[in-house]
Each structure stands twice: as C-alpha cells, then as structure tokens.
Coordinates of C-alpha atoms in Angstrom, one line a residue:
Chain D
X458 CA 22.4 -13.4 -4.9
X459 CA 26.2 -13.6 -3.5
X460 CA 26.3 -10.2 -3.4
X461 CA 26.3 -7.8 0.0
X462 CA 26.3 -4.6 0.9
X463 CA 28.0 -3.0 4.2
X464 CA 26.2 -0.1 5.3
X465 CA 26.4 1.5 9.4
X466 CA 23.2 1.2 11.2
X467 CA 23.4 3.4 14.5
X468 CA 27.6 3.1 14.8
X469 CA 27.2 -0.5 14.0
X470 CA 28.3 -2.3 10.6
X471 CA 26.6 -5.0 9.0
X472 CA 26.5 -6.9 5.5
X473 CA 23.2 -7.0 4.0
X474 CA 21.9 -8.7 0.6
X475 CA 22.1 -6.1 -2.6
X476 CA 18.3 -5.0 -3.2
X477 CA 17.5 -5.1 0.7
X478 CA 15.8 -2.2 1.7
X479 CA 16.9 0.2 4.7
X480 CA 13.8 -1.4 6.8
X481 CA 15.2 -4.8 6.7
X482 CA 18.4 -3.6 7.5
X483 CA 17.2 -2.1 10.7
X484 CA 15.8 -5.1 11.3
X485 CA 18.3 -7.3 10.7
X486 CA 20.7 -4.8 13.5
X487 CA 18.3 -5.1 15.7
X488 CA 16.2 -8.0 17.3
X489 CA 13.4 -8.4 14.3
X490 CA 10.5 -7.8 15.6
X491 CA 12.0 -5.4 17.7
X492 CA 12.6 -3.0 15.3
X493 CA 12.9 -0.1 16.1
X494 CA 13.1 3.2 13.9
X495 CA 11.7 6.5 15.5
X496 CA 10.1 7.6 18.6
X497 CA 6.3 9.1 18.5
X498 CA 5.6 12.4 19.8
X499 CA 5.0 11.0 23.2
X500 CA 8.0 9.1 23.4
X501 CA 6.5 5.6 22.6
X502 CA 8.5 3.0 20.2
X503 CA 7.4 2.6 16.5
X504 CA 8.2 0.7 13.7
X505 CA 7.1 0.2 10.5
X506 CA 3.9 -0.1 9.8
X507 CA 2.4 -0.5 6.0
X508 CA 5.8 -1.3 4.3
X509 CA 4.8 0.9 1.3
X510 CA 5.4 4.5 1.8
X511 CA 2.3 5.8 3.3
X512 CA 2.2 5.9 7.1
X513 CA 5.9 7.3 7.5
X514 CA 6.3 5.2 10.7
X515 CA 9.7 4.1 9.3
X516 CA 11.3 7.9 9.1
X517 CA 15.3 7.5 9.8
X518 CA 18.1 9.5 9.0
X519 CA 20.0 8.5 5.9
X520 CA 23.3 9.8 4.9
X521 CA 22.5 13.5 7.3
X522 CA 19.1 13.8 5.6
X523 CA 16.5 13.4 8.5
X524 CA 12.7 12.1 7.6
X525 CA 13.8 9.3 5.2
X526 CA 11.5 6.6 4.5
X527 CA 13.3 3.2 5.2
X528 CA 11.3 1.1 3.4
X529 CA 11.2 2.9 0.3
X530 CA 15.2 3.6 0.2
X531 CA 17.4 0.7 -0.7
X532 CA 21.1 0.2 0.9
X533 CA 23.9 1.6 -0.3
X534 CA 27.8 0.8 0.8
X535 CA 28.6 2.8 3.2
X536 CA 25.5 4.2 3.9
X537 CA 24.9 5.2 7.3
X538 CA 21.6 5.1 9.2
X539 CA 20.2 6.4 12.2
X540 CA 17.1 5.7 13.6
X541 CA 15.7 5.9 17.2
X542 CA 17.8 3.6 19.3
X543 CA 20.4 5.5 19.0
Chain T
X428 CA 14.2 21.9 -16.8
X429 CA 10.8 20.1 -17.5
X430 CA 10.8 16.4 -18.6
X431 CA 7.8 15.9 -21.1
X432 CA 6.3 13.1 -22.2
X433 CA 3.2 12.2 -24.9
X434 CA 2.0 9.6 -22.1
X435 CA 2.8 9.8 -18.3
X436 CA 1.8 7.0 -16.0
X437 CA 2.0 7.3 -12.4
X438 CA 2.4 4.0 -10.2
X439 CA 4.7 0.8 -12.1
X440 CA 2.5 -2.0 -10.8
X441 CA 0.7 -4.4 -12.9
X442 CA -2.0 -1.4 -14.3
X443 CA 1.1 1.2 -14.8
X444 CA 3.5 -1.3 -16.6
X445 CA 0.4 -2.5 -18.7
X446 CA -0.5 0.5 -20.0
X447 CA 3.3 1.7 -20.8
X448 CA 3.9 -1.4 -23.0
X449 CA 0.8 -0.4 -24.4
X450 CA 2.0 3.3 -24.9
X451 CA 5.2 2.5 -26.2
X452 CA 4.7 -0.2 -28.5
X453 CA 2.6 2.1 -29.7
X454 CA 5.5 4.8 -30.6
X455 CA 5.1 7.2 -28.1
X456 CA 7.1 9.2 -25.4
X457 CA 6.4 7.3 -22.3
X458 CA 7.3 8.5 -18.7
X459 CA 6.8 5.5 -15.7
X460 CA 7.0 7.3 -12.0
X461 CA 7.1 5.5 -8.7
X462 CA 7.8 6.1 -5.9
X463 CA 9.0 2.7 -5.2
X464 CA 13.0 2.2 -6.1
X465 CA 12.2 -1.4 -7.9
X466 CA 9.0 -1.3 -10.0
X467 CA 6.1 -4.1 -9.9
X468 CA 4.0 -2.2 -7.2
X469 CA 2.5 -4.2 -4.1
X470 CA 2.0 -7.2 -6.4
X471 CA 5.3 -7.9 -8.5
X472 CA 7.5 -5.9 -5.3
X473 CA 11.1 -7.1 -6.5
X474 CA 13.8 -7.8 -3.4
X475 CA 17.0 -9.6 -2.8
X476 CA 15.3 -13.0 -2.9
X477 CA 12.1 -11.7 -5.4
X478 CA 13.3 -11.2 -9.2
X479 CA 10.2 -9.9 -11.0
X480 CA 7.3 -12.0 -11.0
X481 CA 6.9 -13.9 -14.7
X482 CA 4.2 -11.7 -16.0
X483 CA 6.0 -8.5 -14.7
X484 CA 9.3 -10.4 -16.2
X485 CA 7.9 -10.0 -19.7
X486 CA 6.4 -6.1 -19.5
X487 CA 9.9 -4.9 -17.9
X488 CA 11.6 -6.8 -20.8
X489 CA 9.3 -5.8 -23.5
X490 CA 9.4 -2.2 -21.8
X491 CA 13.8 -2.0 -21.4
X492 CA 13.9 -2.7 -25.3
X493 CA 11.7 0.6 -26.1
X494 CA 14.3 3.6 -26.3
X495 CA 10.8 5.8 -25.8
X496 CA 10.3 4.7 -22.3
X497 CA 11.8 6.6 -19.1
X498 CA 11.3 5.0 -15.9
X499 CA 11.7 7.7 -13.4
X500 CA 11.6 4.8 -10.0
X501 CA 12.1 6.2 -6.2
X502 CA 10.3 9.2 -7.3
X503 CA 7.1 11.0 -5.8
X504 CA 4.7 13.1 -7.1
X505 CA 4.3 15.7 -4.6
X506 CA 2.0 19.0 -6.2
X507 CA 0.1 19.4 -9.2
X508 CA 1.5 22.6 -11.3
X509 CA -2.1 23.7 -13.3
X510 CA -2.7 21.9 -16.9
X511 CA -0.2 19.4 -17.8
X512 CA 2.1 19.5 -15.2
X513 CA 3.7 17.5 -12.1
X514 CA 6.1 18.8 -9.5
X515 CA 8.0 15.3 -8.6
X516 CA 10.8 14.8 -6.6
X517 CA 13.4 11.9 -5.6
X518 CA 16.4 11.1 -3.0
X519 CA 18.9 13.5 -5.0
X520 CA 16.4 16.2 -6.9
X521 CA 13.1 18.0 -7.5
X522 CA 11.9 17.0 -11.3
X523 CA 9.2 19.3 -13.4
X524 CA 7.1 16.5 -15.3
X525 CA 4.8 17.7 -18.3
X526 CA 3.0 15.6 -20.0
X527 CA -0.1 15.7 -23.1
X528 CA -2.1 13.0 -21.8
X529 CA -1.4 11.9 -17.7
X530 CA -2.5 7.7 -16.5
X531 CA -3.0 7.7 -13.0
X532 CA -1.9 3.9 -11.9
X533 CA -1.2 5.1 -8.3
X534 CA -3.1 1.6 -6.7
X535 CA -4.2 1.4 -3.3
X536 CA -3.1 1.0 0.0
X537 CA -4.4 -1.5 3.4
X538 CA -7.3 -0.3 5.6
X539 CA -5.9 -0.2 9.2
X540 CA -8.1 0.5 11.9
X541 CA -6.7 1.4 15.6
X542 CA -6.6 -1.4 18.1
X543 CA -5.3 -1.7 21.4
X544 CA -1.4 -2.3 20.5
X545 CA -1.5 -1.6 17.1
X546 CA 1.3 0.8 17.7
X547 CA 3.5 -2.2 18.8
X548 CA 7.0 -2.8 16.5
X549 CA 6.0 -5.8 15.4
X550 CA 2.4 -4.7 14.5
X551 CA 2.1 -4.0 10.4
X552 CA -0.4 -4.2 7.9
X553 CA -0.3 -7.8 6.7
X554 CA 1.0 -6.8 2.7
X555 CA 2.9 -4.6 4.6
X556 CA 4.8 -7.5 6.3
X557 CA 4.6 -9.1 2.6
X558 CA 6.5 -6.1 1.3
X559 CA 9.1 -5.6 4.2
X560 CA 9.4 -9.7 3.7
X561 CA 10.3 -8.9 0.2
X562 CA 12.5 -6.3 0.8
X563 CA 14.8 -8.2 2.5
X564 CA 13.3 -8.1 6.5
X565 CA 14.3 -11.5 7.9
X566 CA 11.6 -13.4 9.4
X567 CA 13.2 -17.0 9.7
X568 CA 11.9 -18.5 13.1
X569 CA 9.3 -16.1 13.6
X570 CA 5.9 -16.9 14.6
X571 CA 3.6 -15.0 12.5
X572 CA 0.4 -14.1 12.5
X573 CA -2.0 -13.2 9.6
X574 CA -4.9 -10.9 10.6
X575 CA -8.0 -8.7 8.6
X576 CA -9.7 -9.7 6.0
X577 CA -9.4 -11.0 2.0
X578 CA -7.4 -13.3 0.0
X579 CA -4.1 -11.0 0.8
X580 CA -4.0 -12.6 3.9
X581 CA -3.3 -15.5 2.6
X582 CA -0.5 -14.2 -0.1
X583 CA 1.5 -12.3 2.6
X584 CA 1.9 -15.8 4.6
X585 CA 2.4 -17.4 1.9
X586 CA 5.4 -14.7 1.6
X587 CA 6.0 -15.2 5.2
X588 CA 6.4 -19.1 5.1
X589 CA 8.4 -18.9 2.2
X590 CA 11.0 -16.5 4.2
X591 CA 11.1 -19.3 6.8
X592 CA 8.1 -17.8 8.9
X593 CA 6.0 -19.9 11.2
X594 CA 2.4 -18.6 10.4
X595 CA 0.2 -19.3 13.6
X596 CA -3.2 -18.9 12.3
X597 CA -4.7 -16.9 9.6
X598 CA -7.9 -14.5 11.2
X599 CA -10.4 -13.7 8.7
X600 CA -12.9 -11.3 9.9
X601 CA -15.9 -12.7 7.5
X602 CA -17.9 -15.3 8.4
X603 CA -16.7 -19.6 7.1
X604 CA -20.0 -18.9 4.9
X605 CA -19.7 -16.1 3.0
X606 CA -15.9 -17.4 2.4
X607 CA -17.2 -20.4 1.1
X608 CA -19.3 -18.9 -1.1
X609 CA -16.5 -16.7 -2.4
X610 CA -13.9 -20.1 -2.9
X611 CA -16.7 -21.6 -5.1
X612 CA -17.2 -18.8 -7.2
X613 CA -13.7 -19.1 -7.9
X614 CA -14.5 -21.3 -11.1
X615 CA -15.4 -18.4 -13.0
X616 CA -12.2 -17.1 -12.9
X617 CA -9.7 -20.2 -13.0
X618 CA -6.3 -18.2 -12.8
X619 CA -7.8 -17.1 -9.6
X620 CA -9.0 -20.2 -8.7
X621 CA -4.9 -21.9 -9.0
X622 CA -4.0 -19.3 -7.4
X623 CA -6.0 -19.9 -4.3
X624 CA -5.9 -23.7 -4.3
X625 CA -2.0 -23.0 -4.6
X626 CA -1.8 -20.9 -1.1
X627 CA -4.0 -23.4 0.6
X628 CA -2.1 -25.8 -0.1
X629 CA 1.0 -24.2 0.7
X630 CA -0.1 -23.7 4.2
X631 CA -2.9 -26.8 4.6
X632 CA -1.8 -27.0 8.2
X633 CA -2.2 -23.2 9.0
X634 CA -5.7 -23.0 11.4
X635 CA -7.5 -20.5 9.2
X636 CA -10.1 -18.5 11.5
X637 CA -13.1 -17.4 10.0
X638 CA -15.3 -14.8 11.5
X639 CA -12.5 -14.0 13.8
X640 CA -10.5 -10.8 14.7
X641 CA -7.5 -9.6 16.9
X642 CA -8.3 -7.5 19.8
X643 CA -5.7 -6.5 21.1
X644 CA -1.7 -6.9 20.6
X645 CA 0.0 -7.0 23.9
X646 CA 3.8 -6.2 24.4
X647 CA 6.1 -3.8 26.3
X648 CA 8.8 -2.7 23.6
X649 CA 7.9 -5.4 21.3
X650 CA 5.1 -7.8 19.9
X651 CA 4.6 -10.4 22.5
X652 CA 1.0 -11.9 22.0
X653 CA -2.1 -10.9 20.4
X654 CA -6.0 -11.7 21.9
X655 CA -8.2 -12.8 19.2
X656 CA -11.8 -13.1 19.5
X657 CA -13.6 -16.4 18.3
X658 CA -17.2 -16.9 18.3
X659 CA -17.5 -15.4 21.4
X660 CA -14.3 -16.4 23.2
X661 CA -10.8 -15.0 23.6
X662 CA -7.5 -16.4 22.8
X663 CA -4.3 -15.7 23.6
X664 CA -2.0 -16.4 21.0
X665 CA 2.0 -16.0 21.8
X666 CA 3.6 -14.6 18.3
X667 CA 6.6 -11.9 16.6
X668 CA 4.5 -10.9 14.6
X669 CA 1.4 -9.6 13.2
X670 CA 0.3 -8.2 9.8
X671 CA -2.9 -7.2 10.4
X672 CA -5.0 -5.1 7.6
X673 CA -8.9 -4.8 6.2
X674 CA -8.5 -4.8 2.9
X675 CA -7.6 -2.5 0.4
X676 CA -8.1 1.7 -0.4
X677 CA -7.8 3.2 -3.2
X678 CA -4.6 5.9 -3.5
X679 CA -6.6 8.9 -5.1
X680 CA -4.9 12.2 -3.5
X681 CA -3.4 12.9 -6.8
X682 CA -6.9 12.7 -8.6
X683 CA -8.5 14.7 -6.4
X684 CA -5.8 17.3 -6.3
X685 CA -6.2 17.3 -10.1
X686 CA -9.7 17.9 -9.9
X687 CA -11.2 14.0 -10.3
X688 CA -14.8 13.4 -9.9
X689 CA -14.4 11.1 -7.1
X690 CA -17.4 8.0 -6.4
X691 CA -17.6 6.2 -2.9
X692 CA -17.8 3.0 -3.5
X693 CA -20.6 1.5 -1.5
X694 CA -18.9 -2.2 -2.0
X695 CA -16.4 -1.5 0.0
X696 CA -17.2 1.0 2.8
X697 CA -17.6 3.5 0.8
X698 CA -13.9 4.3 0.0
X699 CA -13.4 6.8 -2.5
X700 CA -12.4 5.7 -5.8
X701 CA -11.6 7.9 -9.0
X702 CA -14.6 7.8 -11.0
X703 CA -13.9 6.9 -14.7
X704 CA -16.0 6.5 -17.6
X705 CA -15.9 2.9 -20.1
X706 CA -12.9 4.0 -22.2
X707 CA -10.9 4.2 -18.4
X708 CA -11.3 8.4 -18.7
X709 CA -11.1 10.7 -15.3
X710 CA -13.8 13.3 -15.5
X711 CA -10.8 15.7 -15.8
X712 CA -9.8 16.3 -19.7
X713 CA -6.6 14.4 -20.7
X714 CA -6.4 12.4 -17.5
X715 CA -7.0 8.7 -17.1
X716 CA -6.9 6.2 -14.7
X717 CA -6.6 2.3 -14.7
X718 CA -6.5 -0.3 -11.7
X719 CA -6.8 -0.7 -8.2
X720 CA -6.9 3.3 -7.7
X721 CA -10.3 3.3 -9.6
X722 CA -11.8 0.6 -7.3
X723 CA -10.2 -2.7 -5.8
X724 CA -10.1 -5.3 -8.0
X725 CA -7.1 -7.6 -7.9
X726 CA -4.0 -7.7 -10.1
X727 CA -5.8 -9.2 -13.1
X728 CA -8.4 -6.5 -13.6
X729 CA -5.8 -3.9 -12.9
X730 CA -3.5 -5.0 -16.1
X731 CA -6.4 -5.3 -18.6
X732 CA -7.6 -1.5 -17.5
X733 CA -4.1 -0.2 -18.1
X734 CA -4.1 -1.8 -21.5
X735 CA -7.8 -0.4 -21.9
X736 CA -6.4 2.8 -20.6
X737 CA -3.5 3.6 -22.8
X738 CA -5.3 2.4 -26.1
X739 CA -8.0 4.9 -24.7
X740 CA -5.6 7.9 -24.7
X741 CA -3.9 7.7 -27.7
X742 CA -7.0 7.4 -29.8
X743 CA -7.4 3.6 -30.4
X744 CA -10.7 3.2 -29.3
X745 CA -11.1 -0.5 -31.3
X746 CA -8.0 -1.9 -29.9
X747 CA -9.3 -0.7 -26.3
X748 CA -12.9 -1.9 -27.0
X749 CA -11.2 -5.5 -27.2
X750 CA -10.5 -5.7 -23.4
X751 CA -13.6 -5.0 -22.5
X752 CA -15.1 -8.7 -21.7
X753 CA -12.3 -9.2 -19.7
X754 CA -12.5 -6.3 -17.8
X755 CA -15.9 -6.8 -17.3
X756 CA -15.1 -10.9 -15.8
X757 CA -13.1 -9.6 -13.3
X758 CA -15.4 -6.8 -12.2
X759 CA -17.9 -9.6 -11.4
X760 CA -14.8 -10.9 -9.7
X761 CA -14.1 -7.9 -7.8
X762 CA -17.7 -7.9 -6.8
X763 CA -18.0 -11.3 -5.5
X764 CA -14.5 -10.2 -3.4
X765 CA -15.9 -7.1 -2.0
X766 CA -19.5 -9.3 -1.0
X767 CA -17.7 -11.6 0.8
X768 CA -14.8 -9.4 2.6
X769 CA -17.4 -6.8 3.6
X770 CA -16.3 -5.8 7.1
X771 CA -18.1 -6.9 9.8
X772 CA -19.4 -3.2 12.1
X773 CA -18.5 -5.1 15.4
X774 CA -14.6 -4.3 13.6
X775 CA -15.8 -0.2 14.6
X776 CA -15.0 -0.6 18.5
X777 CA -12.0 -2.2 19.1
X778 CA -10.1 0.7 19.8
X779 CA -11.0 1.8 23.4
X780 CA -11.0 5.9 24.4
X781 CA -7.4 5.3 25.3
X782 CA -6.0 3.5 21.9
X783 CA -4.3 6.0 19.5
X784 CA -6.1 7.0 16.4
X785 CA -3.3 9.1 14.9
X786 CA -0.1 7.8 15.0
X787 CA 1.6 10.9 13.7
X788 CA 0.5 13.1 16.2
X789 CA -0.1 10.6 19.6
X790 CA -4.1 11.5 19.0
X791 CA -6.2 9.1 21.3
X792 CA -9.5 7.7 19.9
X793 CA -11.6 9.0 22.5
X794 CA -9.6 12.3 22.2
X795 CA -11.3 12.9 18.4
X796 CA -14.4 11.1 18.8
X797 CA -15.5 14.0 21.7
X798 CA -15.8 16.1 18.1
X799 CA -18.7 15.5 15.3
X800 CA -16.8 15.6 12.2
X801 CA -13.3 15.2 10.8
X802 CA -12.7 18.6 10.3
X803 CA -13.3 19.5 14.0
X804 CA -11.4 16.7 15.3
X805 CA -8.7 18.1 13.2
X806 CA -8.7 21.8 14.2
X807 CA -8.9 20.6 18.1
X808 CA -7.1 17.5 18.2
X809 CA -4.2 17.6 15.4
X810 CA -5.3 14.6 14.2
X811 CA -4.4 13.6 10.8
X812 CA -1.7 16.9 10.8
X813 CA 1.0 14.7 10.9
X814 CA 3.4 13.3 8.4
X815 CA 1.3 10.8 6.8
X816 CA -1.6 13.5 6.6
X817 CA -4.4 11.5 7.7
X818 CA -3.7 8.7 5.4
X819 CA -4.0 6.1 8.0
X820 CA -6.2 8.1 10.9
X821 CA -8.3 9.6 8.2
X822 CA -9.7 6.6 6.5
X823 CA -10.1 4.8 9.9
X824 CA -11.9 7.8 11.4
X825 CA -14.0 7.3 8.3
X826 CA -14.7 3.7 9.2
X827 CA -15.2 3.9 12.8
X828 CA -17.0 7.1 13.3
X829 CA -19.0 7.9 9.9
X830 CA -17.3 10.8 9.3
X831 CA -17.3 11.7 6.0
X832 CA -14.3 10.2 4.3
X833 CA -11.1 12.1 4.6
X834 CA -9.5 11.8 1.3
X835 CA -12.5 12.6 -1.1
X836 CA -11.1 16.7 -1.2
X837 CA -8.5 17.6 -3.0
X838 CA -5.6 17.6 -0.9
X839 CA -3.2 20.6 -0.1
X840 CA 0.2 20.2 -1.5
X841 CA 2.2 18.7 -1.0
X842 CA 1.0 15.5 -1.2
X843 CA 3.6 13.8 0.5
X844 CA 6.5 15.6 3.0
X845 CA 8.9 16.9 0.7
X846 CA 11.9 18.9 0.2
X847 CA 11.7 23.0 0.9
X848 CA 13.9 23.3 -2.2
X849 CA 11.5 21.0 -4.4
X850 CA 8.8 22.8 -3.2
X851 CA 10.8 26.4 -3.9
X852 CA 10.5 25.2 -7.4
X853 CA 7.2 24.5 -7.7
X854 CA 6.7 28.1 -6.1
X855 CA 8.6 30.0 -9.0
X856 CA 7.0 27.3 -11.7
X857 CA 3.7 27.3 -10.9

C-alpha cells in the first residue's frame, strides 16, 4: 500500500494513501477531529456525520462541481478540494 | 442510451453481491449499482488499509470471472421511470437502467437522534466513524468514544483500535441484563458467537457501559468531551471523538417510490421495512428485495436472502427453498438482537427546545415539536427540506415525537440531490 496520491485540499497539497476517500483527506489537512467541510445555514461548523452517503454533512467542492459528497468520492491526483475553511 | 439487464440489483453489500453470484452463475445479464465507489456495503467497506473482507473476497472473484456481470460502483439511483426502469446517475454522467426483474439490496442506515452537540465535527454515527476509519480518516492517538446501542458498537471500535484509536468506553443504552441475555443466546448461532468473543477480547480492557447514554457532546469548534449518564449520575468524559448511533434503518425510499407495500416493524420502533413474501418478493410485480432493507438482521441473514432472492426471480424456486432454514436461524437471531437493543423511551428527550433537529436546514427541536405532525412541521418549519430530505430529522422526529414515520410514502424524485442535466433526461424519458 506504497502507493499515494497528491491531491490540493483548500490551496494546500498533500499525499494521501490510493483508495482514501476525500473525507479522510480533509481530515488528514486539517486537525482530525476538527474537520471541517461546510458551514450550516446558520453559520455553525459541520463535519461528517454517517460516513455513508446519507446526511450530506460532508458536501465540498470537487474539481468546480459544488455539493460533492466527500465520503463517497475517492482521491484523485491532482484533485482539488474545497470545503468550508477556506 | 438505456443499459438493460435480465437481473438488476441495487446495493453491493453482502445481500447484493449474494444474489449476483447467484444471478450470474446462473447465465444471466446482471447489473450491480452502488452508490459506493468500492463495493462490500457497510459491512465488507474496502479502503487503503481494508482489502475485501474473505467472504466478500470470494463473491468479487467468483463475480470478476462472469463476462455477464456489470458493476456500475459510485452510482445512485435517483427517480424511478414507470415499469422497468431506473434513472441513475454517477460523478461523470446520468445512466437509463432497464431491467426484467429489479433486487432491491439497498441496506440500511444508523438511527441518530438529536442531542445537545450532536452537530459537533467530531460527532458521527459510530459505523459512520467505522466507515470514514476505513476510508482512510486517521484516528492514531485519538481518544474515542463508542456510543448507542447493538453489537456495531463494538465492530466500529474494534475498527477504531485497529487504526491506532484509544477507545474510552463503549455506552450501551440497554440494560447489563438484557445484554446478557443476548451474549448467551449467542450459541445458537456460533459464527456469531466468535465473532463477539473475538471483539471482547480485542478490547477486554475497554469499560463497557451498559444502560448508559451520552447527553450531551460539549466543544467550541471541535469535540472536546461528552456527559454520559450512568445509573443516575453524570460523567464527564474528555475524548476526539464520538460515534454515536441507535441501531440500524432500513433504506426503503426506492421501494416505496416503486410502489412497495411497506410493514413497520414493531421490533424495532417501528421502522419501515419493505414487506416481502417467503420467496424474498416485493408486493410490486418483478421487484424483489433481500437483506437489511427488508428488516435488520445482520450480515449473515442478509447473504442467504440474496441467494434466496435471485433463485426466487429467475424461476428456481427448489434451489431457493434450500436456504430457507438458514434464513429462518438468523431471523430468530435478528429477533433476539432487536429484544435486547430495544431503545430505552428516556433516549426521546435528550435534545432540549434549543438542540437542532434538522441539520440541513438549522431546525431547532422545540421549533417543530410546537406542530402535531410531520407534515406541519415541514410546511412551517423546513424541516426535513434540506439536502438529505429528512433522512436523518425524519426518522428521529419519528422516534422522539410519534409522528408517523417519515419515510413510509413514496418519496418525490429525486431521491437523492442530483444533477439538473440527469434529471433533464429523465424529463424527456419518462
């Protein structure tokens, strides 16, 4: 499992294992359980929550296309990735 | 361009995969959708560190060497089309899917129910941590804990610990009791029984809390600590993380869209299940449906109804008729489960008027309890009119208030957010 991907999570590069999803690269940018990914309707922080594709808490933009799900989308290289934070 | 297929199965965990092997040793045109980009489902979830599970192992080999199988992964079904047909879509492109006889595999998903901080990064459903786990999240270092209720708790540390997690405690809502009584019946069903004895002792030094539940998760941007409630007193307990989660719902928005008799099933809070007959039959013509989207049952019961399931539809009632014993052992199993994990009603009020009920839409609890149904709530509130369409708020308004449960109409398309331009082709297909 030598293998990595580089892929730009809010202007910032970073190596991940091939297979990881776009979730755990988020988290591995930012500080874990920190994660971050969008911003509720009242401003407040959110990350994901059911890891499966159902309560769309984990909505970034991938690649221009807004509303992506991050756990459901696995890295690509040179992917690029914008949630919240930035 | 429409893809057709003799058999289509929706959902590639252990039900889905079991009933394409089935299907396509069989000779036919088999079509596998999921909307996951690796398939297994919840159970067998491949990742970077996770190669398929043995028993998955053998059904994706069997399945790669059948030129009559098309596994269409990353991909969502998102309208029905009338008779026969599937609007579906993935990352790149909307996909017509027809098909002569349809299995619905589509699973289930966790029970969450609103809590003060349960909007907290840091805060997931505890297979939901599992799954993010084995999708490549780190946890290494973390301080974990495991919170809800049922034996998934103890498979998602298990996860955990194995990804260098530091699991704290594991909070199980039922009483030590009635979990007793479930770990004993355990020797009717001994693959269950390793299984368990295997994850206890795994994490023999994890404090495992039995009639026990988290409160409240406290933070500012991030996880921080949780209270949990123990006979009577509260603890605080400093952690990263929590998966927290009730057990398990049925996914049947695709059933009931395509005009499935639905059942509540009184087991287990009365969550809607697709109601099927002995030979694994929706009460819609051509339609099927196999594992944990039928009731939850566990992985085992799932696999031998998928089997049961595709025999059923292409005619081979004998070959079908076979499985039954062993569906019926872990029905019983699935019964004892649901009997043991029942959730305790004190579970109904821990969210206070303030704690958000719909995360979509920043809905507070108080906010739709001031109205007497779902519907209402809906109309005044925008609860459940978000992006996940009520899948989360919806079943936990159904929990909490006695609402009739969201999720037993048909759903309006789509099913999921999609695309304008895969819903333009539905439009001019349907």
């Amino acid at each position: 499992m030598a293998e990595t991907i580089t892929l730009e999570i809010d202007a910032r590069t970073l190596s991940v294992p091939a297979g990881s999803t776009v979730a755990a690269a988020i988290a591995r940018a930012s500080d874990n359980a920190g994660v971050l990914t969008r911003r509720s309707v009242g401003g407040a922080v959110r990350g994901p929550l059911c890891g499966m594709g159902i309560c769309q808490e984990c909505r970034v933009t991938i690649d221009g296309r807004p509303h992506r799900l991050a756990c459901q989308t696995l890295c690509t290289p040179g992917m690029v990735v914008i949630t919240a934070r930035s | 361009m429409i893809l057709y297929f003799d058999i289509l199965i929706i959902g590639a965990g252990p039900a889905g995969l079991s009933a394409a092997a089935v299907a396509a040793g069989c000779g036919a045109r088999v079509g596998i959708v999921d909307d996951n980009p690796l398939p297994g489902g919840q159970i067998w979830r491949q990742g970077p560190a996770h190669p398929p599970a043995v028993p998955a192992r053998a059904l994706l080999e069997q399945l790669a060497g059948h030129p009559n199988v098309m596994r269409l992964s990353g991909t969502r079904v998102v309208q029905s089309l009338g008779p026969g047909r599937l609007l579906a879509e993935d990352a790149q492109q909307s996909l017509m899917l027809g098909y002569g006889k349809l299995i619905l595999a589509t699973g289930a998903r966790e029970r969450f129910l609103p809590f003060p901080g349960w909007t907290l990064p840091g805060v997931t459903g505890a297979g939901g941590l599992q799954a993010l786990i084995k999708g490549g999240t780190p946890v290494r270092g973390q301080r974990v804990v495991m919170a809800g209720s049922g034996p998934l708790l103890w498979a998602a540390a298990a996860s955990a610990r194995a990804a260098g997690a530091r699991i704290v405690a594991i909070v199980e809502q039922a009483p030590a009791p009635a979990v007793a009584r479930f770990a004993r019946a355990l020797v009717h069903t001994p693959a269950k029984l390793t299984q368990a004895l295997r994850l206890r002792l795994g994490l023999w030094q994890t404090p495992y809390w039995r009639g026990a539940y988290v409160t409240a998760a406290h933070g500012d941007a991030r996880l921080d600590h949780v209270t949990i409630r123990r006979q009577g007193r509260e603890t605080l307990v400093p952690c990263d993380r929590l998966g927290c989660a009730y057990g398990l719902l049925s996914n049947t928005e695709v059933a009931a869209a395509l005009g499935c008799r639905l059942d509540l099933d009184a087991a287990n809070a009365n969550a809607p299940v697709i109601a099927v007959d002995a030979w694994q039959a929706s009460s819609v013509a051509d339609v099927f449906a196999a594992g944990e989207c039928t009731g939850v049952g566990g992985m085992e019961l799932a696999a031998v109804e998928g089997r049961i399931a595709a025999y059923a539809a292409l005619g081979q009632r004998d070959e079908a008729r076979r499985s039954f014993p062993a569906r019926e052992r872990y029905r019983q199993f699935a019964a004892r489960l649901h009997a043991a994990f029942a959730l305790d009603p004190v579970l109904r009020s821990l969210a206070r008027a303030d704690t958000l009920l719909c995360r979509c839409e920043d809905v507070t609890f108080g906010q739709a309890a001031a109205h007497d149904s779902w519907r209402s709530a809906k109309l005044h509130t925008r609860c459940g009119m978000g992006p996940c369409q009520g899948k989360v708020c919806g079943s936990a308004a159904g929990f909490c208030l006695g609402w009739q449960t969201p999720g037993t109409q048909a759903p309006r398309p789509p099913f999921a957010p999609a695309r304008i331009d895969t819903l333009m082709q539905g439009e001019s297909n349907s």
